[in-house]
Amino acid sequence: MKIKTRFAPSPTGNLHFGNIRTALFSWLFAKKNDGKFFLRIEDTDVLRNVEGSVKNIIKVMKWLGLNWDEKIYFQSKRLYLYKKIIFFMLKNGFAYKCYCSKTVLEEKRNHQILNNEKPKYDGTCRNIQNSNFIFNNSFVVRFRNPLKGYVKFFDEIRGIIKFKNSELDDFIIQRRNGMPTYNFCVVADDLDMKITHVIRGEDHISNTPKQVNIFTALSANVPKYAHLPILLDENKKKFSKKNNNNDFFKYFEEGFLPEAMLNYLVRLGWSHGNKEIFSIDEMKNLFSFKNVSKSSSIFDKKKLLYLNKYYINNFTNEKIISLLKYYFEKENIDILNGPNVKKVFKVFKNRCFSLREIVICSSYLYKKCVNFKNLFLVKCNKKKFLIILKVVYFNFKNIKIWISSEIWKTIQLISYKNNFSLKKIIYILRKIFTGKSSSPSISKILYLIGYAKVIFSLKKFIFFIIKKFF
Ligand code: GLU
Ligand code: ZN
C-alpha cells in the first residue's frame, strides 16, 4: 500500500513553528516510504479565514522545499463531495436531522454546565421516525454516534488510544447554513484522498474518536494516526497563528537558510542518537515515529542561530553568495559599489549567524566614502591622533601590494618603529574605518575597503583634524 500523508492547515493566520514541524514530519514520513504528500487547505469555516494565509502557506512551503504532490486541495471546492456523503449517511441512518432550535440547545447546555455535567446533545431528534410533520426548515445534521462500547485507534507515537463512546455525543456534521463541519470534512477528505497516516498536533486527539466513528460508520478503513507533541515558544506558551510575531516567513527575511530551519525543526521532538546535523536526505532516510518524543519541546532561538551559522559556513561560497544578493538589495546596498561579495563573505562568514547579519555588518564597506563622523568616535589626544594618522598615511601609501598580510606587517612596523602601541593604532583605524568597536581583523577590513579609498580617506581625515583643532 502506498503511504499517503497530508498537511491540512486552516487558513486562519500565518504558519508558525508548530505548523511547519507537523508539515515536515508528514512530508518526511511520506518521502521515507516513497509515498505521497498532499497539501489541503481547510477553509470551510469562512468566518475564521484570514486573508493572505493561503499565500503565506504556499510561500513558506516553497521556501523550505516541502513540495506537495498533485494540486492543492481546497475544502471549499469540495462541497459536492461532502454533500454526497452526508446524503448517503442520512439515507442509511448514520446521521439524522436535528430540528432543535438554537435557544433550546443553549438552555439545555447551560443547565448541564450548571449541574457540573459535560455539555452534550441529549439526543432529542435521534429517533424521530417521521419528520414530515416538522414544518421547521431549519436543521443541522448530526452524526449518529454509537451509544455503547469503545472507540479505539492506533497512534504511531502513543500506541492504542481508547475513548468511551458514552463520552461522545451526536456531534454536528452539517450546520444550519448547509456547510459541513470540520470533523466531518476531515474524514470525507482523508477517505477520498486515501490518506494512510494522519499526522497532526496532539491538540487533535480529542477529535480523533469522532472521526474514527465516522470512518467506521462508512465501513472505511481507519487511517493510522500520529499526534505530535506540543511545541512551546520561548515563553513556554503555545504558538499561535494570531500572533504575527510567530510568522515563520520572517525567518526568510532575517536571513535564515531553509536547510537550517528544517534541521532545527526535525530535532524538535525527534532524535537519532546524539546526531544534531541532518541533511535533508539524512532526515528522509532516518525519520521514524519510533523516536518521536511524547513530551513537548520548547523553541530555542540560540540553537536555531547556531545551526544557521553552521550551514552558512558549510555550504559552498557560491551558494551563499547567490543568496546574499537578495539581502544586499533589500538594504539598498549596491554591491557593484564596493568590494567583491565573495571576499567580504569570506571575512564575515564565521562571525555572523544569518545572511542578513552579514549584510548589515559589512554595509560600511559599500558606502561611497568612509563616514566622516567616525572621527569623533575616537577617544585620543588630538596631537597624538594626528601624529599616528600621518605616519599611517605615509606608510600605507608606500605599500606596493595591497593585501591584508602586507597591511598587517606595515601596522606592526609602524608600532615598532614609532613606539606607538599596536592596540592604539588598531583602535584608531577600526573606529575611523568601521565606526564600530568590533570588526574582523583591521588589516582585512582595510584590504576590502581598498587602497585608493583608504589613502584618500586618511588624507581627508588629516586635513580635517589640522583645520579643526590646530
Ligand atoms: N485544519 C487543522 C488545523 O489547522 C488540521 C486538521 C488535521 O490535520 O486533521 O489544525
Ligand atoms: Zn434535535
XYZ file of C-alpha atoms and ligand atoms in Angstrom:
481
model
C 0.000 0.000 0.000
C 1.366 3.406 -0.944
C 1.822 5.682 2.048
C -0.178 8.902 1.740
C 0.053 11.775 4.171
C -1.199 15.318 4.127
C -0.652 18.674 5.729
C -4.021 20.281 6.333
C -3.687 23.821 7.648
C -6.668 26.073 8.165
C -6.012 29.473 6.585
C -6.567 31.320 9.829
C -3.256 33.179 10.027
C 0.436 32.840 9.265
C 2.124 29.485 9.736
C 4.267 29.092 12.840
C 6.908 26.625 14.007
C 4.344 24.141 15.313
C 2.500 24.018 11.992
C 5.667 23.626 9.968
C 7.027 20.924 12.208
C 3.802 18.998 11.541
C 4.205 19.594 7.812
C 7.831 18.466 7.928
C 7.158 15.224 9.806
C 4.297 14.449 7.480
C 6.459 15.170 4.432
C 9.395 13.149 5.769
C 7.250 10.156 6.558
C 5.843 10.165 3.019
C 9.277 10.660 1.437
C 10.921 7.997 3.538
C 8.295 5.492 2.438
C 8.271 6.541 -1.161
C 4.745 7.751 -0.644
C 2.758 10.846 -1.466
C 2.342 14.052 0.455
C -0.642 16.318 -0.094
C -1.428 19.887 0.841
C -5.019 20.511 1.823
C -6.402 23.880 2.836
C -9.205 23.502 5.382
C -11.164 26.628 4.617
C -14.799 25.748 5.207
C -15.066 27.867 8.341
C -15.394 31.053 6.314
C -15.623 33.374 9.296
C -12.267 32.243 10.641
C -10.380 32.528 7.362
C -7.779 35.278 7.308
C -6.837 36.918 4.043
C -3.318 36.224 2.903
C -2.983 32.970 4.849
C -3.029 30.715 1.806
C -0.335 32.815 0.158
C 1.715 32.575 3.334
C 1.318 28.791 3.468
C 2.455 28.384 -0.133
C 5.361 30.802 0.300
C 6.673 29.009 3.371
C 6.289 25.510 1.931
C 8.060 26.529 -1.265
C 10.858 28.256 0.587
C 11.503 25.132 2.650
C 11.178 22.823 -0.331
C 8.316 20.892 1.259
C 6.903 20.092 -2.113
C 3.478 18.507 -2.338
C 2.066 16.037 -4.803
C -0.776 16.867 -7.127
C -2.707 20.128 -6.943
C -3.512 21.918 -3.707
C -6.803 20.644 -2.320
C -9.189 23.334 -1.083
C -12.043 22.062 1.042
C -14.226 24.958 -0.097
C -14.063 23.499 -3.614
C -15.099 20.045 -2.497
C -18.550 20.750 -1.113
C -20.100 18.412 -3.704
C -18.199 15.517 -2.119
C -19.358 16.370 1.397
C -22.971 16.778 0.266
C -22.859 13.394 -1.416
C -21.562 11.634 1.691
C -23.956 13.415 4.051
C -26.844 12.465 1.803
C -25.659 8.857 1.922
C -25.323 8.956 5.706
C -28.798 10.403 6.162
C -30.273 7.807 3.864
C -28.628 4.968 5.736
C -29.289 6.241 9.209
C -25.656 7.062 10.049
C -26.764 10.648 10.501
C -30.037 12.429 11.204
C -31.546 15.870 11.045
C -31.850 17.729 14.303
C -34.549 20.398 14.444
C -33.880 21.655 17.941
C -33.740 25.422 17.991
C -30.629 27.281 18.982
C -32.322 28.651 22.079
C -33.432 25.250 23.311
C -29.982 23.778 22.755
C -28.437 26.730 24.559
C -30.786 26.344 27.518
C -30.057 22.627 27.842
C -26.376 23.275 27.616
C -26.439 25.911 30.330
C -28.423 23.561 32.510
C -25.833 20.808 32.083
C -23.000 23.153 32.888
C -24.860 24.311 35.979
C -25.152 20.685 37.114
C -21.465 20.090 36.521
C -22.221 17.770 33.635
C -20.196 17.646 30.442
C -22.314 19.562 27.902
C -23.656 17.103 25.337
C -26.512 16.905 22.894
C -29.286 14.916 24.592
C -30.442 13.004 21.529
C -33.920 14.537 21.272
C -34.088 14.116 17.494
C -32.101 10.882 17.295
C -35.169 8.723 16.973
C -37.666 10.845 15.114
C -39.250 8.332 12.766
C -41.214 10.598 10.538
C -40.043 14.126 10.093
C -42.784 15.035 7.624
C -44.830 16.695 10.347
C -41.988 19.066 11.144
C -42.503 22.334 9.344
C -39.370 23.860 10.638
C -36.909 24.015 7.813
C -34.000 24.945 9.975
C -31.975 21.912 10.962
C -28.461 20.694 11.489
C -27.271 17.220 10.575
C -25.861 15.146 13.413
C -23.758 12.026 13.330
C -25.410 9.042 14.996
C -22.616 8.174 17.359
C -22.665 4.677 18.886
C -24.063 4.818 22.406
C -22.070 1.971 23.859
C -18.634 0.441 23.753
C -15.301 1.963 22.945
C -13.698 3.670 20.025
C -10.053 2.736 19.528
C -7.355 3.921 17.191
C -3.672 3.350 16.729
C -1.324 6.218 17.293
C 2.216 5.731 15.981
C 3.614 7.708 18.882
C 1.309 6.754 21.746
C 0.110 3.268 20.776
C -3.562 2.370 21.112
C -5.811 5.173 22.343
C -9.293 4.335 23.586
C -12.323 6.517 24.292
C -15.708 5.532 25.692
C -18.485 6.182 23.216
C -20.620 7.367 26.081
C -18.258 10.324 26.427
C -19.039 11.489 22.899
C -22.306 12.885 21.634
C -24.110 13.142 18.337
C -21.980 15.954 17.030
C -22.984 18.209 14.183
C -21.660 17.326 10.743
C -23.624 19.936 8.801
C -24.504 23.370 10.104
C -27.811 25.179 9.767
C -26.438 27.090 6.784
C -25.706 23.835 4.974
C -21.938 23.953 5.494
C -20.301 20.735 6.661
C -18.185 20.906 9.817
C -14.510 20.355 10.441
C -14.616 16.832 11.899
C -16.742 15.607 9.051
C -14.776 17.222 6.208
C -11.514 15.826 7.524
C -12.924 12.301 7.329
C -14.527 12.814 3.929
C -11.228 14.084 2.546
C -8.924 11.622 4.264
C -11.145 8.897 2.886
C -11.403 10.336 -0.599
C -7.673 11.092 -0.781
C -6.873 7.620 0.594
C -4.728 9.030 3.379
C -2.952 6.215 5.209
C -1.379 8.258 8.024
C -2.904 11.311 9.637
C -0.063 13.300 11.181
C -1.060 16.351 13.214
C -0.738 18.122 16.533
C -1.788 16.426 19.756
C -4.479 19.070 20.222
C -6.454 16.981 17.720
C -6.504 13.803 19.834
C -9.938 14.651 21.188
C -11.308 14.952 17.635
C -9.962 11.613 16.563
C -12.588 9.320 18.184
C -15.346 11.272 16.443
C -13.555 10.940 13.141
C -12.850 7.242 13.658
C -16.540 6.612 14.325
C -17.463 8.231 11.016
C -14.919 6.085 9.165
C -16.379 3.015 10.820
C -19.954 4.006 10.007
C -18.907 4.344 6.383
C -17.265 0.867 6.542
C -13.992 2.501 5.558
C -10.501 1.632 6.692
C -9.414 3.849 9.553
C -6.052 5.529 8.841
C -3.202 5.358 11.308
C -2.580 8.450 13.388
C 0.451 10.225 14.737
C -0.273 13.056 17.147
C 2.810 15.178 17.589
C 3.677 16.682 20.953
C 3.030 20.355 21.519
C 5.628 22.942 20.676
C 6.024 25.853 23.053
C 7.513 29.228 22.269
C 10.367 30.823 24.191
C 7.895 31.926 26.882
C 6.567 28.381 27.165
C 3.279 29.377 25.579
C 1.624 27.560 22.704
C 2.481 29.026 19.316
C -0.489 30.858 17.888
C -1.327 31.854 14.352
C -2.863 35.037 15.662
C 0.453 36.317 16.914
C 2.129 37.969 13.941
C 5.451 37.591 15.648
C 5.187 33.879 15.016
C 5.120 34.244 11.258
C 7.527 31.605 10.037
C 8.354 33.516 6.868
C 10.008 36.287 8.808
C 12.943 33.895 9.216
C 13.486 34.112 5.496
C 13.619 37.907 5.746
C 16.015 37.604 8.686
C 18.391 35.575 6.554
C 17.903 32.021 7.726
C 18.591 29.135 5.384
C 15.833 26.615 4.728
C 18.244 23.767 5.460
C 18.938 25.226 8.899
C 15.234 25.702 9.576
C 14.444 22.111 8.638
C 17.367 20.775 10.618
C 16.204 22.743 13.623
C 12.598 21.608 13.224
C 13.384 17.949 12.766
C 15.084 17.890 16.146
C 12.060 19.373 17.872
C 10.616 16.217 19.299
C 12.574 13.749 17.193
C 16.080 12.411 17.675
C 18.514 9.961 16.202
C 21.128 9.161 18.821
C 23.217 12.228 19.524
C 23.208 13.424 15.956
C 22.426 17.124 15.587
C 23.218 17.906 11.959
C 20.925 16.336 9.388
C 20.991 16.942 5.691
C 17.590 16.686 4.054
C 18.468 13.294 2.597
C 19.548 12.054 6.010
C 16.272 13.210 7.550
C 14.346 11.415 4.849
C 16.276 8.221 5.410
C 16.358 8.218 9.181
C 12.982 9.621 10.181
C 10.615 7.334 12.035
C 7.882 7.784 14.628
C 9.717 5.446 16.974
C 11.960 8.258 18.102
C 9.353 10.969 18.364
C 9.020 12.041 21.963
C 5.712 12.299 23.763
C 6.602 15.393 25.690
C 6.503 18.952 24.456
C 9.558 20.825 23.170
C 10.458 24.442 23.686
C 11.612 26.764 20.955
C 15.227 27.826 21.398
C 16.344 30.641 19.125
C 20.002 30.275 20.122
C 20.101 26.778 18.771
C 18.480 27.884 15.549
C 21.086 30.643 15.174
C 23.874 28.174 15.803
C 22.540 25.848 13.104
C 22.128 28.702 10.648
C 25.725 29.732 11.207
C 26.783 26.142 10.726
C 25.077 25.955 7.341
C 26.356 29.369 6.268
C 29.860 28.114 6.935
C 29.447 24.690 5.433
C 27.714 25.341 2.161
C 29.737 26.353 -0.880
C 30.657 30.024 -1.125
C 28.876 30.210 -4.460
C 25.598 29.054 -2.999
C 25.672 31.517 -0.114
C 26.841 34.413 -2.270
C 23.981 33.960 -4.679
C 21.589 34.040 -1.713
C 23.277 37.080 -0.173
C 22.442 39.230 -3.174
C 18.787 39.416 -2.160
C 19.686 40.765 1.293
C 22.058 43.377 -0.110
C 19.344 44.565 -2.447
C 16.835 44.670 0.351
C 19.126 47.008 2.311
C 19.574 49.144 -0.806
C 23.249 48.293 -0.973
C 24.777 48.377 -4.431
C 27.358 45.602 -4.383
C 28.994 46.971 -7.504
C 29.965 49.942 -5.398
C 32.459 48.165 -3.161
C 34.484 45.024 -2.586
C 33.710 41.734 -4.200
C 30.975 39.936 -2.236
C 32.916 36.696 -2.221
C 35.813 38.359 -0.440
C 33.503 40.062 2.019
C 31.709 36.816 2.723
C 34.965 35.009 3.471
C 35.890 37.645 6.032
C 32.492 37.808 7.744
C 31.140 34.296 7.474
C 32.316 32.890 10.742
C 31.233 35.921 12.740
C 27.610 36.114 11.635
C 24.559 33.998 12.346
C 22.412 34.960 9.396
C 22.673 36.177 5.819
C 21.100 39.460 6.771
C 23.580 39.920 9.594
C 26.459 39.545 7.130
C 24.940 42.305 5.019
C 24.274 44.622 7.952
C 27.723 44.054 9.472
C 29.560 44.707 6.247
C 27.385 47.547 4.964
C 30.022 50.210 5.695
C 32.259 48.627 3.074
C 29.789 49.688 0.412
C 29.422 53.334 1.341
C 30.804 55.732 -1.266
C 33.093 57.422 1.263
C 34.278 56.433 4.671
C 31.988 58.029 7.231
C 33.489 61.299 8.390
C 31.630 61.280 11.663
C 33.633 58.236 12.724
C 36.477 60.633 13.546
C 34.544 61.934 16.505
C 34.254 58.455 17.957
C 37.996 58.274 18.550
C 38.926 58.947 22.134
C 42.529 60.087 21.936
C 44.608 63.158 22.474
C 44.298 65.184 19.238
C 48.004 65.728 18.842
C 48.784 62.043 19.199
C 45.880 61.195 16.936
C 47.219 63.423 14.209
C 50.773 62.068 14.504
C 49.589 58.482 14.275
C 47.371 59.221 11.298
C 50.202 60.913 9.447
C 52.614 58.047 9.993
C 49.964 55.531 8.977
C 49.162 57.555 5.874
C 52.776 57.695 4.636
C 53.481 54.073 5.376
C 50.274 52.834 3.801
C 50.894 54.936 0.750
C 54.075 53.023 0.138
C 52.528 49.596 0.293
C 53.160 48.028 -3.075
C 50.790 45.104 -2.882
C 47.562 45.926 -1.096
C 46.827 42.610 0.620
C 45.964 42.096 4.240
C 49.253 40.414 5.171
C 51.215 43.408 3.858
C 48.877 45.830 5.614
C 49.274 43.933 8.845
C 53.067 43.873 8.532
C 53.050 47.622 7.934
C 50.902 48.290 11.010
C 53.267 46.221 13.161
C 56.251 48.039 11.757
C 54.672 51.433 12.416
C 54.077 50.434 16.012
C 57.601 49.085 16.467
C 59.482 51.936 14.801
C 57.491 54.784 16.336
C 56.833 53.280 19.685
C 53.039 53.560 19.257
C 51.049 50.901 20.982
C 49.738 48.377 18.478
C 46.418 48.346 20.277
C 46.077 52.086 19.877
C 46.745 52.027 16.141
C 44.238 49.253 15.660
C 41.703 51.050 17.819
C 42.011 54.243 15.801
C 41.873 52.521 12.435
C 38.908 50.393 13.439
C 36.976 53.405 14.706
C 37.582 55.588 11.704
C 37.081 52.946 9.045
C 34.252 50.920 10.546
C 32.713 53.190 13.172
C 32.386 50.114 15.386
C 34.196 48.746 18.403
C 34.491 45.281 16.960
C 35.047 44.024 13.441
C 37.015 41.381 11.606
C 40.767 41.970 11.706
C 41.514 45.548 10.684
C 44.022 44.556 8.002
C 41.313 42.508 6.294
C 38.856 45.378 6.534
C 41.350 47.842 5.051
C 42.121 45.375 2.306
C 38.404 45.145 1.484
C 37.939 48.908 1.504
C 40.784 49.146 -0.972
C 43.991 51.136 -1.335
C 42.541 54.166 -3.076
C 39.683 54.692 -0.640
C 41.916 54.161 2.408
C 44.606 56.574 1.252
C 42.072 59.154 0.107
C 40.180 58.991 3.412
C 43.303 59.183 5.567
C 44.384 62.298 3.733
C 40.975 63.866 4.162
C 40.932 62.986 7.865
C 44.348 64.524 8.403
C 43.399 67.803 6.726
C 40.198 67.958 8.643
C 41.893 67.456 12.023
C 44.521 70.089 11.266
C 41.883 72.602 10.203
C 39.582 71.889 13.102
C 41.984 71.557 16.025
C 45.264 73.223 15.150
N -7.043 22.047 9.911
C -6.480 21.531 11.109
C -5.561 22.560 11.738
O -5.164 23.503 11.097
C -5.690 20.264 10.899
C -6.557 19.088 10.794
C -5.863 17.790 10.597
O -4.643 17.727 10.349
O -6.565 16.798 10.649
O -5.246 22.426 12.895
Zn -32.525 17.936 17.981
